[in-house]
């Protein structure tokens, strides 16, 4: 049976997302190893001074390009692909989506100019009263607004499809992509409010001061669900694509997969205070409530783990795998897309355990803002998400360009090198954090570093060097594939796993949006409302801006 | 699509029950830690005006330092700032072993952090807010307090020390 095909124009549109994403990752990731080397005592910053003035300017580039630009562009491209391919129809209003995309591009450029001019060395969290040039805030706003517009384009496409197919169950990859886009629309209200009501007017000189505690609260309203916006697209691939790629497996349970996406939507926003456990301006009762809600996300995460592993097991057994664990070896490890995503998933398991520690009210006290935290999120966003996206691009780029993947063996090696480098890097960072080393510090120069930290700092450098090699391999494979003259003989197949469960059994309430959206909003009002109301009522715009970099 | 209740595989049901039990266990452990073991996190204490908090003669942070409130009990008013240089005032505090010290920390410019090494004290310092936490120092030694939030180019050199004498 022939698969649904995207038009050349549509492929180009998705490809443009991929291009911006990979450019951002290439530049952004360059600084990761530099930071790691600095920690190990190999300080390269003096040599790049004409370009990048400081460790912190580099760290701002690293955080913004990797965590915000690479992720957002890749995700918007992937979600758009999933909606079109899943619903088997073109976008309802392609112009709207194009407008959204270009708004994001203009936003990235607008934010990049002050960052490169050292006028926005505020890191990717831009906590006021550190004050960046207004173009930085405007640029971020445009990125968010652009992603909203693209999201609206996806929703319109869905409504059009629904009208044509009133009785049909939304195909899973489209469904899950729409929920992810929906989550993004809800949670970005926080950062949009922060920028539009405080930071932008303040940077333009329209108001004299800001309220830093309120700003942090708005920021983390978005900041936590942001991590679900990053990971859910990887889950879509793990649930519905990876089992197919790994050995023609089927997705274990369609209904539970859908249910877990809805639970993520409902639970992802009302728990941002776990990033503010040690903020002075938030009452402990609310911190505690958010910590309980944070733990409850454990539940859909466990459901995801179950379904993904069960689906992979199905693939492994189809490939002739036996035994309790031996089927793992029978998965298609020689396919770079599979290897990358499986390795990403393995490290995510450890990331999840670290996450439980962070979420714990008491353990967090010791870990807050230590090197443990970047150790943790390089397992999650920088590996579970990033390595999965790299894996996806190993089939998506050939699909979009019609070119054969250049040196698949190198691509497989790339995934393994990342895996090894990240284990060394992240393990050392976790241990440093437990020993008390702070994050966001050029530890090679800090005056209070005790000798016990040195061997670990060295390992950070070694891990960084290995990761650098892996990043370079990835870029080479992408570049050589795009430039290659060797085309694929047949259309690249989009890997979509069928459901093992009869789709007629999926209950109808899992395909209705309204109850879940109301539920999500109600919970947000319930657990954010009182605190935000209080903070806004007592707002004190008493912090003028500072440029202390 | 079906109007029937959801169909769940028995394995899945067992797994979900297991997950729910784990969840309850975690939640209980954290609650016990939070309430039973007296874990402290900073709570809304007092609002200040960061523009004058370091200069207003009525503000305790215009004269930061240690005050003995009763034998063995101290209040430590600590000011964090990036301007003119990255430092805490005072830079050093000396107390005898067995002392209980309540820290009141605020900032006159950007956000900072405050983490006392080898203790449970680790919190944000936010302009306009006061972070309070009480720590008992039993073991003699030097405890560095270091800045844990990016506060500009000098963030990595920002620290002070508590000296606990025998
Ligand atoms: C190429 C491999 C990489 C290496 C060696 C690396 C290394 C580092 C190091 C050492 C830090 C800590 C800096 C500090 O706290 O002072 C850091 C921070 C960070 N990294 Fe990476 N990284 C890499 C890739 C990535 C990727 C792929 C992402 C995201 C997709 C990422 C996201 C971040 C973020 C968000 C921060 C925090 C920035 C901040 O504190 O403002 N990194 N990285
Ligand atoms: Cu979070
Ligand atoms: Cu600092």
Coordinates of N, CA and C and ligand atoms in Angstrom, one line a residue, chain A residues 220 223-225 227-228 271-272 274-275 294, ligand 2:
Chain A
X220 N 8.5 30.6 35.4 CA 8.4 29.2 35.6 C 7.0 28.6 35.4
X223 N 8.2 27.7 32.2 CA 9.5 27.0 32.2 C 9.4 25.5 32.5
X224 N 8.5 25.1 33.4 CA 8.4 23.7 33.5 C 7.7 22.9 32.4
X225 N 6.5 23.4 32.0 CA 5.8 22.7 30.9 C 6.7 22.8 29.6
X227 N 9.5 21.7 29.4 CA 10.2 20.5 29.3 C 9.3 19.4 28.7
X228 N 8.0 19.5 28.9 CA 7.1 18.6 28.3 C 6.9 18.9 26.8
X271 N 2.5 23.1 38.2 CA 3.5 22.6 39.1 C 4.8 23.3 39.0
X272 N 4.8 24.5 38.5 CA 6.0 25.3 38.3 C 6.8 25.7 39.5
X274 N 8.0 23.9 41.7 CA 9.1 23.1 42.1 C 10.4 23.7 41.6
X275 N 10.3 24.7 40.7 CA 11.6 25.4 40.4 C 11.8 26.6 41.4
X294 N 3.8 17.5 41.1 CA 5.0 17.1 40.4 C 5.1 15.6 40.4
Ligands
LIG2 CU1 10.4 21.5 36.2

